[in-house]
């Protein structure tokens, strides 16, 4: 029966090792404990209680420190109860205390090992979580960098468009400047210069007609000359305003 219980427990543990690891561990430990207990109860073998140390060690590998302590106490109580009820020993018999001490020692060592193992696992988990956070932050920074590069590409394209528009505007402004310069030159040369001559001659003719070998001018002629002079001065002022 012990062999059957052990086989059943190991089969359950093998079947559920991937679905539910805790259930598989419990089934394996319970089957080993049941087989050892039947061996102790039915065959009265003095070496059988020491096999419970395997149970305590497996518990230390699969569960926490509290569970190890509970299993250690239960195994010790099972040995003492079997020794008293089945073997007829006293509670403090050496045949009972020796396996109890061995199991207790294994339990303490398993607890310490489990504690160190869990500390190492916690440290590894913290480092893993920190690495994951760093990786997520790096991924976020990379995504932000990609967005920034895209924004820079868009800004660069816009800057190229603006530079092109600016060049076009500069060319247009240069054309306007040249046209304005040509206009100013033509107005100054083709209008103001002849008007200056007309104003100067009309003024001289009006004020000093004797310079041309003529006598006093008739009043109608003087009035026309004066009108030419006034109109010429008026046109010069207008041209000066336009040029300014």
Coordinates of C-alpha atoms in Angstrom, one line a residue:
X1 CA 0.0 0.0 0.0
X2 CA 2.9 2.4 0.7
X3 CA 4.2 1.7 -2.8
X4 CA 0.7 2.3 -4.3
X5 CA 0.3 5.6 -2.4
X6 CA 3.8 6.7 -3.4
X7 CA 3.0 5.9 -7.0
X8 CA -0.3 7.6 -7.0
X9 CA 1.2 10.8 -5.4
X10 CA 4.1 10.9 -7.9
X11 CA 1.7 10.4 -10.8
X12 CA -0.5 13.3 -9.6
X13 CA 2.6 15.4 -9.2
X14 CA 3.8 14.5 -12.7
X15 CA 0.4 15.3 -14.2
X16 CA -0.1 18.6 -12.5
X17 CA 3.5 19.8 -12.5
X18 CA 2.7 22.4 -15.2
X19 CA -0.9 23.2 -14.4
X20 CA -0.6 23.7 -10.7
X21 CA 2.9 23.3 -9.2
X22 CA 1.7 23.7 -5.6
X23 CA -0.8 20.9 -6.0
X24 CA 1.8 18.7 -7.5
X25 CA 4.2 19.4 -4.6
X26 CA 1.5 18.7 -2.0
X27 CA 0.5 15.4 -3.7
X28 CA 4.1 14.2 -3.8
X29 CA 4.9 15.2 -0.2
X30 CA 1.7 13.6 1.1
X31 CA 2.3 10.4 -0.8
X32 CA 5.9 10.1 0.6
X33 CA 4.6 10.8 4.1
X34 CA 1.8 8.3 3.8
X35 CA 4.2 5.6 2.5
X36 CA 6.7 6.2 5.3
X37 CA 4.0 6.2 7.9
X38 CA 2.6 2.9 6.7
X39 CA 6.1 1.5 6.7
X40 CA 6.6 2.6 10.3
X41 CA 3.2 1.5 11.5
X42 CA 3.1 -1.9 9.9
X43 CA 6.7 -3.1 9.7
X44 CA 8.1 -1.4 12.8
X45 CA 11.3 -0.4 10.9
X46 CA 13.6 1.7 13.0
X47 CA 15.2 3.4 9.9
X48 CA 11.8 4.4 8.4
X49 CA 11.3 7.6 10.6
X50 CA 14.5 9.0 9.1
X51 CA 12.9 9.0 5.7
X52 CA 10.6 11.8 6.9
X53 CA 13.7 14.1 6.6
X54 CA 13.1 13.7 2.9
X55 CA 9.6 15.1 3.4
X56 CA 10.9 18.1 5.3
X57 CA 13.7 18.7 2.7
X58 CA 11.2 18.6 -0.2
X59 CA 8.9 21.0 1.8
X60 CA 11.8 23.4 2.2
X61 CA 12.4 23.3 -1.6
X62 CA 8.8 23.9 -2.6
X63 CA 7.2 26.1 0.2
X64 CA 8.0 28.8 2.6
X65 CA 9.7 28.8 6.0
X66 CA 6.5 28.6 8.0
X67 CA 5.3 25.6 6.1
X68 CA 8.7 23.9 6.7
X69 CA 8.3 24.5 10.5
X70 CA 4.7 23.2 10.5
X71 CA 5.7 20.0 8.5
X72 CA 8.7 19.5 10.8
X73 CA 6.4 19.6 13.9
X74 CA 3.9 17.3 12.3
X75 CA 6.5 14.7 11.3
X76 CA 8.0 14.8 14.8
X77 CA 4.5 14.4 16.3
X78 CA 3.9 11.5 13.8
X79 CA 7.0 9.7 14.9
X80 CA 6.3 10.1 18.6
X81 CA 2.7 9.0 18.2
X82 CA 3.7 5.9 16.1
X83 CA 6.5 5.1 18.6
X84 CA 4.1 5.3 21.6
X85 CA 1.0 3.6 20.0
X86 CA 2.6 1.1 17.7
X87 CA 6.1 0.4 19.0
X88 CA 5.3 0.8 22.7
X89 CA 8.2 3.2 23.4
X90 CA 8.1 6.0 25.9
X91 CA 7.9 9.6 24.8
X92 CA 11.6 10.3 25.4
X93 CA 13.0 7.0 24.0
X94 CA 16.2 7.3 22.1
X95 CA 14.6 5.4 19.2
X96 CA 12.1 8.3 18.9
X97 CA 14.3 11.2 19.9
X98 CA 17.0 10.4 17.3
X99 CA 14.8 10.7 14.2
X100 CA 13.0 13.7 15.8
X101 CA 16.3 15.5 16.3
X102 CA 17.4 14.6 12.8
X103 CA 14.2 15.8 11.3
X104 CA 14.3 19.0 13.5
X105 CA 17.9 19.6 12.3
X106 CA 16.8 19.1 8.7
X107 CA 13.8 21.4 9.3
X108 CA 16.0 24.2 10.7
X109 CA 18.5 23.9 7.9
X110 CA 15.7 23.8 5.3
X111 CA 14.2 26.9 6.9
X112 CA 17.5 28.7 6.8
X113 CA 18.1 27.6 3.2
X114 CA 14.6 28.6 2.3
X115 CA 15.1 32.0 3.9
X116 CA 18.4 32.5 2.0
X117 CA 16.7 31.3 -1.1
X118 CA 13.8 33.6 -0.8
X119 CA 16.1 36.5 0.0
X120 CA 18.0 35.7 -3.2
X121 CA 14.8 35.3 -5.1
X122 CA 13.5 38.6 -3.8
X123 CA 16.7 40.3 -4.7
X124 CA 16.6 38.8 -8.2
X125 CA 13.0 39.8 -8.5
X126 CA 13.8 43.4 -7.5
X127 CA 16.6 43.5 -10.0
X128 CA 14.4 42.0 -12.6
X129 CA 11.6 44.5 -11.9
X130 CA 14.1 47.3 -11.9
X131 CA 15.5 46.1 -15.2
X132 CA 12.0 45.8 -16.6
X133 CA 11.3 49.4 -15.5
X134 CA 14.5 50.6 -17.0
X135 CA 13.6 48.7 -20.2
X136 CA 10.2 50.3 -20.2
X137 CA 11.6 53.7 -19.6
X138 CA 14.2 53.1 -22.3
X139 CA 11.5 52.0 -24.7
X140 CA 9.5 55.1 -23.8
X141 CA 12.5 57.3 -24.4
X142 CA 13.1 55.6 -27.7
X143 CA 9.5 56.2 -28.7
X144 CA 9.9 59.9 -27.6
X145 CA 13.1 60.2 -29.6
X146 CA 11.4 58.7 -32.6
X147 CA 8.5 61.3 -32.2
X148 CA 11.1 64.0 -31.8
X149 CA 12.9 62.9 -34.9
X150 CA 9.7 62.9 -36.9
X151 CA 8.9 66.4 -35.6
X152 CA 12.4 67.5 -36.6
X153 CA 11.9 66.1 -40.0
X154 CA 8.6 67.9 -40.4
X155 CA 10.2 71.1 -39.1
X156 CA 13.1 70.7 -41.5
X157 CA 10.7 70.3 -44.4
X158 CA 8.8 73.4 -43.3
X159 CA 12.1 75.2 -42.9
X160 CA 13.0 74.2 -46.5
X161 CA 9.7 75.5 -47.7
X162 CA 10.2 78.7 -45.8
X163 CA 13.7 79.2 -47.2
X164 CA 12.3 78.6 -50.7
X165 CA 9.6 81.2 -50.1
X166 CA 12.1 83.5 -48.6
X167 CA 14.3 83.2 -51.6
X168 CA 11.3 83.8 -53.9
X169 CA 10.4 86.9 -51.8
X170 CA 14.0 88.1 -51.9
X171 CA 14.1 87.8 -55.7
X172 CA 10.8 89.6 -55.9
X173 CA 12.1 92.3 -53.6
X174 CA 15.2 92.7 -55.7
X175 CA 13.1 93.0 -58.8
X176 CA 10.9 95.6 -57.1
X177 CA 14.1 97.5 -56.0
X178 CA 15.5 97.4 -59.5
X179 CA 12.2 98.6 -61.0
X180 CA 12.0 101.4 -58.4
X181 CA 15.5 102.4 -59.1
X182 CA 14.8 102.5 -62.8
X183 CA 11.7 104.5 -62.2
X184 CA 13.5 107.0 -60.0
X185 CA 16.3 107.3 -62.5
X186 CA 13.9 107.9 -65.4
X187 CA 11.7 110.3 -63.5
X188 CA 14.8 112.2 -62.3
X189 CA 16.5 112.3 -65.7
X190 CA 13.6 112.5 -68.1
X191 CA 11.2 114.7 -66.1
X192 CA 13.0 116.7 -63.5
X193 CA 16.0 117.8 -65.5
X194 CA 13.9 119.2 -68.4
X195 CA 11.5 120.8 -65.9
X196 CA 14.5 122.5 -64.1
X197 CA 15.5 123.9 -67.5
X198 CA 12.0 125.1 -68.3
X199 CA 11.6 126.7 -64.8
X200 CA 15.0 128.3 -65.0
X201 CA 14.4 129.7 -68.5
X202 CA 10.9 130.9 -67.7
X203 CA 12.2 132.6 -64.5
X204 CA 15.0 134.3 -66.4
X205 CA 12.7 135.3 -69.2
X206 CA 10.2 136.7 -66.7
X207 CA 12.7 138.5 -64.5
X208 CA 15.4 139.6 -67.0
X209 CA 14.1 139.7 -70.6
X210 CA 16.9 142.1 -71.5
X211 CA 19.4 139.3 -71.4
X212 CA 17.9 138.0 -74.7
X213 CA 18.1 141.5 -76.4
X214 CA 14.5 142.2 -76.1
X215 CA 12.7 145.1 -74.4
X216 CA 10.0 144.9 -71.8
X217 CA 7.6 142.1 -72.5
X218 CA 4.0 142.6 -73.0
X219 CA 1.8 142.0 -70.0
X220 CA 0.0 139.1 -71.6
X221 CA 3.3 137.5 -72.5
X222 CA 4.7 138.1 -69.0
X223 CA 1.6 136.5 -67.6
X224 CA 2.0 133.4 -69.7
X225 CA 5.7 133.1 -68.8
X226 CA 4.8 133.5 -65.1
X227 CA 2.2 130.7 -65.5
X228 CA 4.8 128.5 -67.1
X229 CA 7.1 129.2 -64.2
X230 CA 4.5 128.5 -61.5
X231 CA 3.3 125.3 -63.3
X232 CA 6.9 124.1 -63.6
X233 CA 7.6 124.7 -60.0
X234 CA 4.4 122.9 -59.1
X235 CA 5.5 119.9 -61.2
X236 CA 8.9 119.9 -59.6
X237 CA 7.4 119.7 -56.1
X238 CA 5.2 116.8 -57.2
X239 CA 8.1 115.0 -58.7
X240 CA 10.2 115.6 -55.6
X241 CA 7.4 114.1 -53.4
X242 CA 7.1 111.1 -55.7
X243 CA 10.8 110.5 -55.6
X244 CA 10.9 110.9 -51.8

